[in-house]
């Protein structure tokens, strides 16, 4: 493509933490290991997320563009973090209008990009952008290869009726996995609502599989069969597994609340004695869910660190054996603390990757999106146990309390899970270390970009 001095990569992250954070991690690696010059497209409201990276990497520069206006969104909304879930699709659609200013910027740039790296499922519009510039589009998946493999076939599996008890089989995937329709309905809905945005979403999925290459935040020791499936299945055939990026990410969080106080509190807890509870950057717990979690934490007697989004209604009197953090917690750093032994998680792929990289065992509560696929991976690797499922479900307090108590009460099953989590941490870290599978794949990707 170009010599290393000219190798200029244009990166377009979708404004959602679960997508943007890992994409910025790989930009740091591409800039440091690959000596690539990188331009990252960002809108003003998301610039604070990029700032730590800009300070650390001189060859990375922002291309700041105003967020395309749309009547479907509240003013100043530029990130899914600011929106209820039902508006995400409109943010996604509005974001695609950035094609209009980016194309002339590339065409008039004295050092035009040799490739475009953009986000999975959210940014299929960058494929025509890349084609207009006659450069390859690389698709970055912040989701596991298992999910990416499945969703390529989703639209062919459209269920005959919306029956939650229906079971959907993926016959062409390794092991022909099946899922209750109730676990996938939010994905099918993105195909069938029959409006302009749904057609747009379906086109996104289909564009991803036609990209020049796929870069996946996973590692072959965990997902080798699905990576091989993608290499065979997608037209491009180029698939690089470069994760878990959490295992090599440096302090990359901004705006965290009370970090020093939280780390000091953990310093006073025994190793592995704390259950960390957090459901990502998008899920908003209902009052019934928060009451059930609070009741189970209190009843279980475990020490806990519960991070909740602004606006969550949390019962009072929680600070006996734990702490409730309202706002943005330094999750990656907290999971790396030796005192944290377990993680009650919604199975967002970044959260799971961070837990795997830190050797933290998981209690899984998948809620939607790819999370049922992620939970399946976690449980198949024996590093997690299912305690609840569904975005609207409220766990039974005694049941959840029992599961929480067993994490520190020394149940045989829980001991085995913690041992497996420590094992998988070693495998994950070997993958990203020099000579490891992900380290080598990233090297191959860089060599392609610098050709
Ligand atoms: P994560 O992927 O865990 O969850 P979501 O935010 O829900 O992200 C996709 O993005 C997931 O696979 C989807 O299922 C969807 C979405 N964090 C933090 O640092 N502090 C907090 O208080 C809360 C979160 C970080 C966390 C992680 C990210 C959340 C890829 O769920 O460390 O990196 O935010 O991503």
Tab-separated table of C-alpha atoms and ligand atoms in Angstrom:
chain	number	residue	atom	x	y	z
A	1	UNK	CA	0.000	0.000	0.000
A	2	UNK	CA	2.631	2.551	0.994
A	3	UNK	CA	5.998	2.901	2.699
A	4	UNK	CA	5.929	3.283	6.445
A	5	UNK	CA	6.655	7.012	6.235
A	6	UNK	CA	3.549	7.532	4.064
A	7	UNK	CA	1.332	4.869	5.660
A	8	UNK	CA	-1.632	6.990	6.714
A	9	UNK	CA	-4.663	5.233	8.184
A	10	UNK	CA	-8.088	6.873	8.532
A	11	UNK	CA	-9.981	5.494	11.553
A	12	UNK	CA	-13.700	6.133	12.056
A	13	UNK	CA	-14.915	4.887	15.490
A	14	UNK	CA	-18.649	4.630	16.139
A	15	UNK	CA	-19.549	6.826	19.146
A	16	UNK	CA	-20.385	4.153	21.674
A	17	UNK	CA	-17.964	3.322	24.503
A	18	UNK	CA	-18.091	-0.402	23.841
A	19	UNK	CA	-17.004	0.263	20.258
A	20	UNK	CA	-14.802	3.343	20.556
A	21	UNK	CA	-12.590	2.309	23.505
A	22	UNK	CA	-11.154	-0.887	21.967
A	23	UNK	CA	-10.742	0.811	18.592
A	24	UNK	CA	-8.657	3.511	20.256
A	25	UNK	CA	-6.607	0.768	21.928
A	26	UNK	CA	-5.708	-0.734	18.592
A	27	UNK	CA	-4.905	2.710	17.176
A	28	UNK	CA	-2.324	3.099	19.926
A	29	UNK	CA	-0.797	-0.268	19.008
A	30	UNK	CA	-0.805	0.522	15.267
A	31	UNK	CA	0.876	3.873	15.944
A	32	UNK	CA	3.523	2.468	18.295
A	33	UNK	CA	4.288	-0.890	16.670
A	34	UNK	CA	3.525	0.026	13.097
A	35	UNK	CA	4.777	3.632	12.954
A	36	UNK	CA	1.596	4.463	11.082
A	37	UNK	CA	0.249	7.992	11.006
A	38	UNK	CA	-3.379	7.818	12.028
A	39	UNK	CA	-6.232	10.280	11.662
A	40	UNK	CA	-9.222	9.563	13.894
A	41	UNK	CA	-12.600	11.033	12.926
A	42	UNK	CA	-14.288	12.385	16.044
A	43	UNK	CA	-17.192	14.732	16.815
A	44	UNK	CA	-16.712	17.453	19.461
A	45	UNK	CA	-18.792	15.745	22.172
A	46	UNK	CA	-16.548	12.651	21.992
A	47	UNK	CA	-13.193	14.435	21.924
A	48	UNK	CA	-12.589	13.985	25.709
A	49	UNK	CA	-12.542	10.194	25.131
A	50	UNK	CA	-9.724	10.649	22.620
A	51	UNK	CA	-7.622	13.107	24.612
A	52	UNK	CA	-5.559	10.583	26.669
A	53	UNK	CA	-4.584	8.812	23.437
A	54	UNK	CA	-3.639	12.039	21.658
A	55	UNK	CA	-1.392	13.006	24.574
A	56	UNK	CA	0.341	9.605	24.411
A	57	UNK	CA	0.681	9.147	20.631
A	58	UNK	CA	2.178	12.017	18.561
A	59	UNK	CA	1.428	10.293	15.225
A	60	UNK	CA	-2.302	10.233	15.966
A	61	UNK	CA	-4.322	13.326	15.075
A	62	UNK	CA	-8.077	14.022	15.346
A	63	UNK	CA	-10.280	15.080	12.433
A	64	UNK	CA	-13.004	16.905	14.360
A	65	UNK	CA	-16.296	17.124	12.451
A	66	UNK	CA	-19.648	18.407	13.720
A	67	UNK	CA	-22.126	15.649	14.492
A	68	UNK	CA	-24.625	15.502	11.597
A	69	UNK	CA	-27.888	17.099	12.772
A	70	UNK	CA	-31.013	14.962	12.924
A	71	UNK	CA	-34.497	15.778	14.280
A	72	UNK	CA	-34.766	12.219	15.666
A	73	UNK	CA	-32.199	12.907	18.413
A	74	UNK	CA	-32.061	15.352	21.330
A	75	UNK	CA	-29.633	18.231	20.804
A	76	UNK	CA	-25.987	17.589	21.731
A	77	UNK	CA	-26.469	13.780	21.652
A	78	UNK	CA	-23.288	12.341	20.076
A	79	UNK	CA	-22.821	9.032	21.904
A	80	UNK	CA	-25.063	6.084	22.791
A	81	UNK	CA	-24.094	6.766	26.416
A	82	UNK	CA	-26.388	9.823	26.276
A	83	UNK	CA	-29.407	8.046	24.777
A	84	UNK	CA	-32.077	5.461	25.623
A	85	UNK	CA	-31.645	2.257	23.638
A	86	UNK	CA	-34.575	2.906	21.279
A	87	UNK	CA	-32.769	5.976	19.876
A	88	UNK	CA	-29.459	4.187	19.117
A	89	UNK	CA	-30.648	3.316	15.603
A	90	UNK	CA	-31.162	7.019	14.805
A	91	UNK	CA	-27.692	7.899	16.088
A	92	UNK	CA	-26.319	5.164	13.879
A	93	UNK	CA	-28.212	6.499	10.852
A	94	UNK	CA	-27.282	10.145	11.501
A	95	UNK	CA	-23.595	9.226	11.949
A	96	UNK	CA	-23.464	7.896	8.377
A	97	UNK	CA	-23.877	11.455	7.039
A	98	UNK	CA	-20.220	12.039	7.977
A	99	UNK	CA	-19.412	10.485	4.614
A	100	UNK	CA	-20.160	13.880	3.032
A	101	UNK	CA	-17.352	15.895	4.728
A	102	UNK	CA	-14.887	12.985	4.944
A	103	UNK	CA	-14.793	12.240	1.208
A	104	UNK	CA	-13.578	15.724	0.099
A	105	UNK	CA	-11.204	15.856	3.057
A	106	UNK	CA	-9.535	12.655	1.854
A	107	UNK	CA	-9.484	13.764	-1.772
A	108	UNK	CA	-7.754	17.057	-0.983
A	109	UNK	CA	-5.369	15.624	1.604
A	110	UNK	CA	-1.676	15.795	0.542
A	111	UNK	CA	-1.139	12.413	2.243
A	112	UNK	CA	-4.424	10.567	1.545
A	113	UNK	CA	-5.187	7.489	3.648
A	114	UNK	CA	-4.039	4.098	2.338
A	115	UNK	CA	-6.947	2.381	4.121
A	116	UNK	CA	-10.003	3.044	6.258
A	117	UNK	CA	-10.509	1.221	9.573
A	118	UNK	CA	-14.064	1.501	10.850
A	119	UNK	CA	-16.501	-0.156	13.138
A	120	UNK	CA	-18.501	-3.322	12.740
A	121	UNK	CA	-22.323	-3.314	12.305
A	122	UNK	CA	-22.482	0.449	12.741
A	123	UNK	CA	-20.516	1.839	9.833
A	124	UNK	CA	-21.225	-0.092	6.646
A	125	UNK	CA	-21.376	3.306	4.886
A	126	UNK	CA	-17.563	3.441	5.060
A	127	UNK	CA	-17.390	0.660	2.451
A	128	UNK	CA	-18.684	2.922	-0.363
A	129	UNK	CA	-16.470	5.688	1.066
A	130	UNK	CA	-13.412	3.429	0.731
A	131	UNK	CA	-14.478	2.359	-2.759
A	132	UNK	CA	-14.852	6.000	-3.835
A	133	UNK	CA	-11.253	6.547	-2.699
A	134	UNK	CA	-10.046	3.225	-4.180
A	135	UNK	CA	-8.624	2.148	-0.825
A	136	UNK	CA	-9.446	-0.937	1.269
A	137	UNK	CA	-11.957	-0.793	4.105
A	138	UNK	CA	-10.963	-2.753	7.174
A	139	UNK	CA	-13.816	-3.694	9.494
A	140	UNK	CA	-13.018	-3.668	13.228
A	141	UNK	CA	-15.140	-5.970	15.373
A	142	UNK	CA	-15.286	-5.085	19.086
A	143	UNK	CA	-17.461	-8.201	19.335
A	144	UNK	CA	-16.407	-11.859	19.352
A	145	UNK	CA	-15.870	-13.860	16.163
A	146	UNK	CA	-18.656	-16.196	17.314
A	147	UNK	CA	-21.204	-13.389	17.098
A	148	UNK	CA	-19.800	-11.956	13.897
A	149	UNK	CA	-20.056	-15.413	12.279
A	150	UNK	CA	-23.650	-15.869	13.413
A	151	UNK	CA	-24.965	-12.482	12.430
A	152	UNK	CA	-23.840	-12.915	8.817
A	153	UNK	CA	-26.564	-15.557	8.523
A	154	UNK	CA	-29.159	-13.961	10.742
A	155	UNK	CA	-31.196	-12.446	7.929
A	156	UNK	CA	-31.406	-15.845	6.185
A	157	UNK	CA	-32.835	-17.424	9.359
A	158	UNK	CA	-35.781	-15.077	9.756
A	159	UNK	CA	-38.171	-16.939	12.074
A	160	UNK	CA	-41.666	-17.673	10.673
A	161	UNK	CA	-43.273	-16.103	13.736
A	162	UNK	CA	-42.321	-14.039	16.746
A	163	UNK	CA	-42.711	-16.893	19.245
A	164	UNK	CA	-40.255	-16.443	22.186
A	165	UNK	CA	-40.258	-20.217	22.726
A	166	UNK	CA	-39.047	-20.776	19.195
A	167	UNK	CA	-35.465	-22.067	18.938
A	168	UNK	CA	-33.233	-20.630	16.189
A	169	UNK	CA	-30.485	-22.914	14.873
A	170	UNK	CA	-27.363	-21.669	13.087
A	171	UNK	CA	-26.718	-24.773	10.916
A	172	UNK	CA	-23.702	-23.394	9.072
A	173	UNK	CA	-21.738	-22.456	12.218
A	174	UNK	CA	-19.338	-24.850	13.928
A	175	UNK	CA	-21.408	-27.040	16.271
A	176	UNK	CA	-24.714	-25.723	14.785
A	177	UNK	CA	-25.508	-23.717	17.917
A	178	UNK	CA	-29.117	-22.947	18.829
A	179	UNK	CA	-30.612	-20.001	20.727
A	180	UNK	CA	-34.173	-19.318	21.933
A	181	UNK	CA	-35.684	-16.621	19.728
A	182	UNK	CA	-36.166	-14.525	22.879
A	183	UNK	CA	-32.359	-14.184	23.068
A	184	UNK	CA	-32.098	-12.911	19.504
A	185	UNK	CA	-35.282	-10.962	18.931
A	186	UNK	CA	-33.572	-7.567	19.266
A	187	UNK	CA	-31.238	-8.585	16.443
A	188	UNK	CA	-34.031	-9.825	14.181
A	189	UNK	CA	-35.968	-6.631	14.844
A	190	UNK	CA	-33.124	-4.684	13.282
A	191	UNK	CA	-33.988	-6.460	10.034
A	192	UNK	CA	-37.735	-6.595	10.020
A	193	UNK	CA	-39.079	-3.263	11.189
A	194	UNK	CA	-39.304	-2.337	7.551
A	195	UNK	CA	-38.301	1.283	7.898
A	196	UNK	CA	-35.424	3.147	6.321
A	197	UNK	CA	-33.208	2.655	9.380
A	198	UNK	CA	-33.732	-1.110	9.435
A	199	UNK	CA	-32.745	-1.427	5.785
A	200	UNK	CA	-29.709	0.665	6.686
A	201	UNK	CA	-28.810	-1.726	9.534
A	202	UNK	CA	-29.164	-4.770	7.317
A	203	UNK	CA	-26.920	-3.149	4.710
A	204	UNK	CA	-24.376	-2.501	7.450
A	205	UNK	CA	-24.203	-6.186	8.320
A	206	UNK	CA	-23.855	-7.148	4.681
A	207	UNK	CA	-21.198	-4.495	3.966
A	208	UNK	CA	-19.036	-5.767	6.820
A	209	UNK	CA	-18.702	-9.182	5.203
A	210	UNK	CA	-17.641	-7.556	1.910
A	211	UNK	CA	-14.806	-5.575	3.507
A	212	UNK	CA	-11.181	-6.050	2.508
A	213	UNK	CA	-10.330	-7.432	5.942
A	214	UNK	CA	-11.716	-8.058	9.418
A	215	UNK	CA	-9.848	-7.077	12.586
A	216	UNK	CA	-11.360	-8.823	15.632
A	217	UNK	CA	-10.791	-8.051	19.314
A	218	UNK	CA	-10.351	-11.702	20.301
A	219	UNK	CA	-7.674	-14.406	20.378
A	220	UNK	CA	-7.381	-17.623	18.441
A	221	UNK	CA	-6.913	-19.802	21.541
A	222	UNK	CA	-10.450	-18.841	22.586
A	223	UNK	CA	-12.211	-18.521	19.214
A	224	UNK	CA	-10.052	-20.347	16.675
A	225	UNK	CA	-12.956	-22.295	15.134
A	226	UNK	CA	-14.969	-19.132	14.525
A	227	UNK	CA	-11.998	-17.225	13.151
A	228	UNK	CA	-11.368	-20.079	10.707
A	229	UNK	CA	-15.060	-20.052	9.827
A	230	UNK	CA	-14.862	-16.314	9.075
A	231	UNK	CA	-11.736	-16.803	6.954
A	232	UNK	CA	-13.610	-19.383	4.896
A	233	UNK	CA	-16.958	-17.622	4.934
A	234	UNK	CA	-16.249	-13.980	4.211
A	235	UNK	CA	-15.321	-12.863	0.728
A	236	UNK	CA	-12.223	-11.083	1.906
A	237	UNK	CA	-10.675	-14.020	3.731
A	238	UNK	CA	-8.335	-11.713	5.646
A	239	UNK	CA	-9.116	-12.002	9.346
A	240	UNK	CA	-6.751	-10.826	12.072
A	241	UNK	CA	-7.355	-11.685	15.748
A	242	UNK	CA	-5.545	-8.989	17.760
A	243	UNK	CA	-6.996	-9.265	21.245
A	244	UNK	CA	-7.812	-9.224	24.016
A	245	UNK	CA	-6.899	-5.553	23.663
A	246	UNK	CA	-7.748	-5.109	27.357
A	247	UNK	CA	-4.656	-7.162	28.132
A	248	UNK	CA	-2.422	-4.518	26.565
A	249	UNK	CA	-4.539	-1.411	27.120
A	250	UNK	CA	-2.928	1.247	29.255
A	251	UNK	CA	-4.840	3.585	31.554
A	252	UNK	CA	-7.265	4.852	28.978
A	253	UNK	CA	-10.235	5.961	30.928
A	254	UNK	CA	-11.266	9.533	31.441
A	255	UNK	CA	-13.659	11.182	33.862
A	256	UNK	CA	-13.605	8.332	36.358
A	257	UNK	CA	-15.135	8.937	39.711
A	258	UNK	CA	-13.146	8.562	42.972
A	259	UNK	CA	-10.498	6.287	41.471
A	260	UNK	CA	-7.961	6.714	44.271
A	261	UNK	CA	-10.627	6.200	46.953
A	262	UNK	CA	-11.877	3.009	45.261
A	263	UNK	CA	-8.388	1.555	44.869
A	264	UNK	CA	-7.615	2.382	48.532
A	265	UNK	CA	-10.830	0.631	49.600
A	266	UNK	CA	-9.851	-2.454	47.592
A	267	UNK	CA	-6.353	-2.374	49.126
A	268	UNK	CA	-8.026	-3.132	52.455
A	269	UNK	CA	-9.887	-6.179	51.107
A	270	UNK	CA	-8.540	-9.734	51.011
A	271	UNK	CA	-7.455	-11.168	47.665
A	272	UNK	CA	-10.381	-12.393	45.571
A	273	UNK	CA	-12.934	-11.415	48.225
A	274	UNK	CA	-14.772	-8.671	46.314
A	275	UNK	CA	-17.558	-9.073	43.740
A	276	UNK	CA	-17.502	-6.271	41.156
A	277	UNK	CA	-20.947	-5.517	39.647
A	278	UNK	CA	-21.419	-3.474	36.469
A	279	UNK	CA	-23.635	-3.746	33.365
A	280	UNK	CA	-21.707	-1.698	30.818
A	281	UNK	CA	-22.159	1.770	29.404
A	282	UNK	CA	-25.608	1.304	27.901
A	283	UNK	CA	-27.870	-0.839	30.107
A	284	UNK	CA	-30.073	1.083	32.540
A	285	UNK	CA	-31.388	-1.085	35.393
A	286	UNK	CA	-35.062	-0.816	36.295
A	287	UNK	CA	-35.937	-0.046	39.914
A	288	UNK	CA	-37.073	-3.654	40.381
A	289	UNK	CA	-33.735	-4.945	39.075
A	290	UNK	CA	-31.740	-2.559	41.294
A	291	UNK	CA	-33.817	-3.533	44.353
A	292	UNK	CA	-33.251	-7.239	43.628
A	293	UNK	CA	-29.489	-6.791	43.173
A	294	UNK	CA	-29.262	-4.666	46.335
A	295	UNK	CA	-31.229	-7.237	48.314
A	296	UNK	CA	-29.063	-10.103	47.061
A	297	UNK	CA	-25.810	-8.265	47.803
A	298	UNK	CA	-26.970	-7.469	51.339
A	299	UNK	CA	-28.276	-11.008	51.958
A	300	UNK	CA	-25.145	-12.706	50.555
A	301	UNK	CA	-22.749	-10.953	52.949
A	302	UNK	CA	-20.120	-10.567	50.205
A	303	UNK	CA	-17.955	-7.494	49.877
A	304	UNK	CA	-18.960	-5.721	46.679
A	305	UNK	CA	-18.227	-2.813	44.391
A	306	UNK	CA	-21.397	-1.965	42.436
A	307	UNK	CA	-21.071	0.566	39.578
A	308	UNK	CA	-24.329	2.015	38.290
A	309	UNK	CA	-25.125	4.572	35.600
A	310	UNK	CA	-26.320	8.064	36.524
A	311	UNK	CA	-30.066	7.978	36.989
A	312	UNK	CA	-30.253	4.431	38.355
A	313	UNK	CA	-32.560	4.238	41.405
A	314	UNK	CA	-30.453	2.385	44.017
A	315	UNK	CA	-31.922	1.562	47.469
A	316	UNK	CA	-30.245	3.341	50.397
A	317	UNK	CA	-28.167	1.777	53.186
A	318	UNK	CA	-25.960	-0.174	50.803
A	319	UNK	CA	-22.596	0.826	52.192
A	320	UNK	CA	-22.240	-1.902	54.826
A	321	UNK	CA	-19.933	-4.398	53.134
A	322	UNK	CA	-19.479	-2.640	49.880
A	323	UNK	CA	-19.504	0.539	47.850
A	324	UNK	CA	-21.914	1.868	45.237
A	325	UNK	CA	-20.293	4.015	42.534
A	326	UNK	CA	-22.690	6.201	40.563
A	327	UNK	CA	-21.249	7.367	37.241
A	328	UNK	CA	-18.218	6.169	35.280
A	329	UNK	CA	-15.966	3.790	37.237
A	330	UNK	CA	-12.333	2.902	36.303
A	331	UNK	CA	-13.553	-0.609	35.433
A	332	UNK	CA	-10.456	-1.935	33.719
A	333	UNK	CA	-8.263	-0.867	36.627
A	334	UNK	CA	-10.707	-2.188	39.253
A	335	UNK	CA	-10.838	-5.613	37.561
A	336	UNK	CA	-7.046	-5.757	37.618
A	337	UNK	CA	-6.978	-5.312	41.417
A	338	UNK	CA	-6.161	-8.577	43.260
A	339	UNK	CA	-9.059	-8.057	45.698
A	340	UNK	CA	-11.620	-8.477	42.878
A	341	UNK	CA	-12.318	-12.189	42.431
A	342	UNK	CA	-15.707	-12.165	40.653
A	343	UNK	CA	-17.623	-9.949	38.205
A	344	UNK	CA	-21.430	-9.884	37.887
A	345	UNK	CA	-21.651	-8.786	34.266
A	346	UNK	CA	-24.112	-8.325	31.408
A	347	UNK	CA	-21.508	-9.954	29.131
A	348	UNK	CA	-20.626	-6.956	27.007
A	349	UNK	CA	-17.587	-8.166	25.086
A	350	UNK	CA	-15.245	-5.484	26.436
A	351	UNK	CA	-16.223	-6.269	30.023
A	352	UNK	CA	-15.696	-9.982	29.412
A	353	UNK	CA	-12.362	-9.366	27.663
A	354	UNK	CA	-11.255	-7.247	30.612
A	355	UNK	CA	-12.314	-9.931	33.084
A	356	UNK	CA	-10.495	-12.637	31.085
A	357	UNK	CA	-7.357	-10.456	30.884
A	358	UNK	CA	-7.489	-9.907	34.649
A	359	UNK	CA	-8.284	-13.530	35.574
A	360	UNK	CA	-11.613	-12.570	37.173
A	361	UNK	CA	-14.370	-15.200	37.261
A	362	UNK	CA	-17.848	-14.176	36.080
A	363	UNK	CA	-21.487	-14.422	37.063
A	364	UNK	CA	-23.261	-13.944	33.745
A	365	UNK	CA	-26.463	-12.012	33.131
A	366	UNK	CA	-26.724	-11.503	29.334
A	367	UNK	CA	-29.333	-8.898	28.423
A	368	UNK	CA	-29.339	-8.433	24.621
A	369	UNK	CA	-27.257	-7.597	21.529
A	370	UNK	CA	-24.349	-10.076	21.298
A	371	UNK	CA	-24.397	-10.819	25.020
A	372	UNK	CA	-26.058	-14.239	24.801
A	373	UNK	CA	-23.328	-15.302	22.400
A	374	UNK	CA	-20.669	-13.892	24.720
A	375	UNK	CA	-22.231	-15.651	27.719
A	376	UNK	CA	-22.134	-18.910	25.754
A	377	UNK	CA	-18.395	-18.417	25.140
A	378	UNK	CA	-17.753	-17.582	28.816
A	379	UNK	CA	-19.645	-20.635	30.061
A	380	UNK	CA	-18.074	-22.947	27.449
A	381	UNK	CA	-14.635	-21.795	28.666
A	382	UNK	CA	-15.850	-22.585	32.214
A	383	UNK	CA	-14.889	-19.122	33.477
A	384	UNK	CA	-18.424	-18.044	34.322
A	385	UNK	CA	-21.765	-19.211	35.726
A	386	UNK	CA	-25.231	-18.065	34.549
A	387	UNK	CA	-27.258	-16.286	37.279
A	388	UNK	CA	-29.888	-14.410	35.251
A	389	UNK	CA	-30.841	-13.544	31.658
A	390	UNK	CA	-32.834	-10.947	29.781
A	391	UNK	CA	-32.911	-7.159	29.756
A	392	UNK	CA	-36.190	-7.011	31.678
A	393	UNK	CA	-35.603	-9.894	34.106
A	394	UNK	CA	-35.292	-9.211	37.832
A	395	UNK	CA	-33.313	-11.973	39.578
A	396	UNK	CA	-34.867	-13.915	42.447
A	397	UNK	CA	-33.150	-12.375	45.504
A	398	UNK	CA	-32.455	-15.602	47.431
A	399	UNK	CA	-31.128	-17.333	44.319
A	400	UNK	CA	-28.780	-14.480	43.422
A	401	UNK	CA	-27.697	-14.142	47.072
A	402	UNK	CA	-26.818	-17.832	47.137
A	403	UNK	CA	-24.775	-17.522	43.927
A	404	UNK	CA	-22.959	-14.467	45.308
A	405	UNK	CA	-22.247	-16.104	48.662
A	406	UNK	CA	-20.842	-19.199	46.915
A	407	UNK	CA	-18.230	-17.068	45.133
A	408	UNK	CA	-16.430	-16.440	48.405
A	409	UNK	CA	-17.946	-19.297	50.406
A	410	UNK	CA	-15.668	-21.764	48.678
A	411	UNK	CA	-18.066	-23.929	46.661
A	412	UNK	CA	-16.197	-26.610	44.629
A	413	UNK	CA	-17.796	-25.450	41.392
A	414	UNK	CA	-16.836	-21.841	42.099
A	415	UNK	CA	-13.258	-22.827	42.972
A	416	UNK	CA	-12.944	-24.593	39.596
A	417	UNK	CA	-14.267	-21.512	37.794
A	418	UNK	CA	-11.747	-19.272	39.518
A	419	UNK	CA	-8.952	-21.706	38.649
A	420	UNK	CA	-10.062	-21.759	35.008
A	421	UNK	CA	-10.194	-17.956	34.981
A	422	UNK	CA	-6.588	-17.793	36.190
A	423	UNK	CA	-5.617	-20.290	33.461
A	424	UNK	CA	-7.372	-18.351	30.704
A	425	UNK	CA	-5.715	-15.126	31.879
A	426	UNK	CA	-2.326	-16.720	31.225
A	427	UNK	CA	-3.415	-17.873	27.750
A	428	UNK	CA	-4.848	-14.430	26.903
A	429	UNK	CA	-1.747	-12.591	28.026
A	430	UNK	CA	0.529	-15.004	26.129
A	431	UNK	CA	-1.521	-14.268	22.994
A	432	UNK	CA	-0.753	-10.536	23.090
A	433	UNK	CA	2.842	-10.821	24.303
A	434	UNK	CA	5.686	-10.823	21.759
A	435	UNK	CA	5.535	-14.033	19.725
A	436	UNK	CA	1.933	-14.718	20.765
A	437	UNK	CA	-0.891	-15.442	18.298
A	438	UNK	CA	-2.470	-11.971	18.514
A	439	UNK	CA	0.903	-10.216	18.550
A	440	UNK	CA	1.808	-12.024	15.304
A	441	UNK	CA	-1.566	-11.311	13.681
A	442	UNK	CA	-1.201	-7.609	14.470
A	443	UNK	CA	2.257	-7.740	12.899
A	444	UNK	CA	0.780	-9.288	9.754
A	445	UNK	CA	-1.912	-6.566	9.631
A	446	UNK	CA	0.729	-3.839	9.958
A	447	UNK	CA	2.808	-5.434	7.193
A	448	UNK	CA	-0.247	-5.389	4.904
A	449	UNK	CA	-0.913	-1.716	5.673
A	450	UNK	CA	2.671	-0.765	4.992
A	451	UNK	CA	2.987	-2.692	1.735
B	1	LIG	P1	-19.006	-3.448	27.121
B	1	LIG	O1	-18.734	-4.108	25.795
B	1	LIG	O2	-18.676	-4.232	28.317
B	1	LIG	O3	-20.534	-3.121	27.288
B	1	LIG	P2	-21.455	-1.972	26.658
B	1	LIG	O4	-21.065	-0.643	27.140
B	1	LIG	O5	-22.836	-2.388	26.915
B	1	LIG	O6	-21.098	-2.097	25.118
B	1	LIG	C1	-20.427	-4.055	22.578
B	1	LIG	O7	-20.689	-2.776	23.134
B	1	LIG	C2	-20.897	-5.117	23.521
B	1	LIG	O8	-20.434	-6.411	23.175
B	1	LIG	C3	-22.365	-5.016	23.475
B	1	LIG	O9	-22.978	-6.137	24.089
B	1	LIG	C4	-22.785	-3.729	24.128
B	1	LIG	C5	-21.792	-2.540	23.975
B	1	LIG	N1	-16.813	1.016	31.460
B	1	LIG	C6	-16.057	1.736	32.361
B	1	LIG	O10	-14.850	1.891	32.195
B	1	LIG	N2	-16.685	2.254	33.459
B	1	LIG	C7	-18.022	2.083	33.676
B	1	LIG	O11	-18.524	2.572	34.702
B	1	LIG	C8	-18.780	1.332	32.738
B	1	LIG	C9	-18.150	0.804	31.626
B	1	LIG	C10	-16.122	0.499	30.263
B	1	LIG	C11	-15.791	-0.984	30.409
B	1	LIG	C12	-15.824	-1.453	28.955
B	1	LIG	C13	-16.871	-0.539	28.314
B	1	LIG	C14	-18.224	-1.212	28.221
B	1	LIG	C15	-18.965	-4.175	22.246
B	1	LIG	O12	-22.976	-4.090	25.428
B	1	LIG	O13	-14.502	-1.168	30.985
B	1	LIG	O14	-14.578	-1.246	28.340
B	1	LIG	O15	-16.988	0.600	29.137
B	1	LIG	O16	-18.206	-2.068	27.112
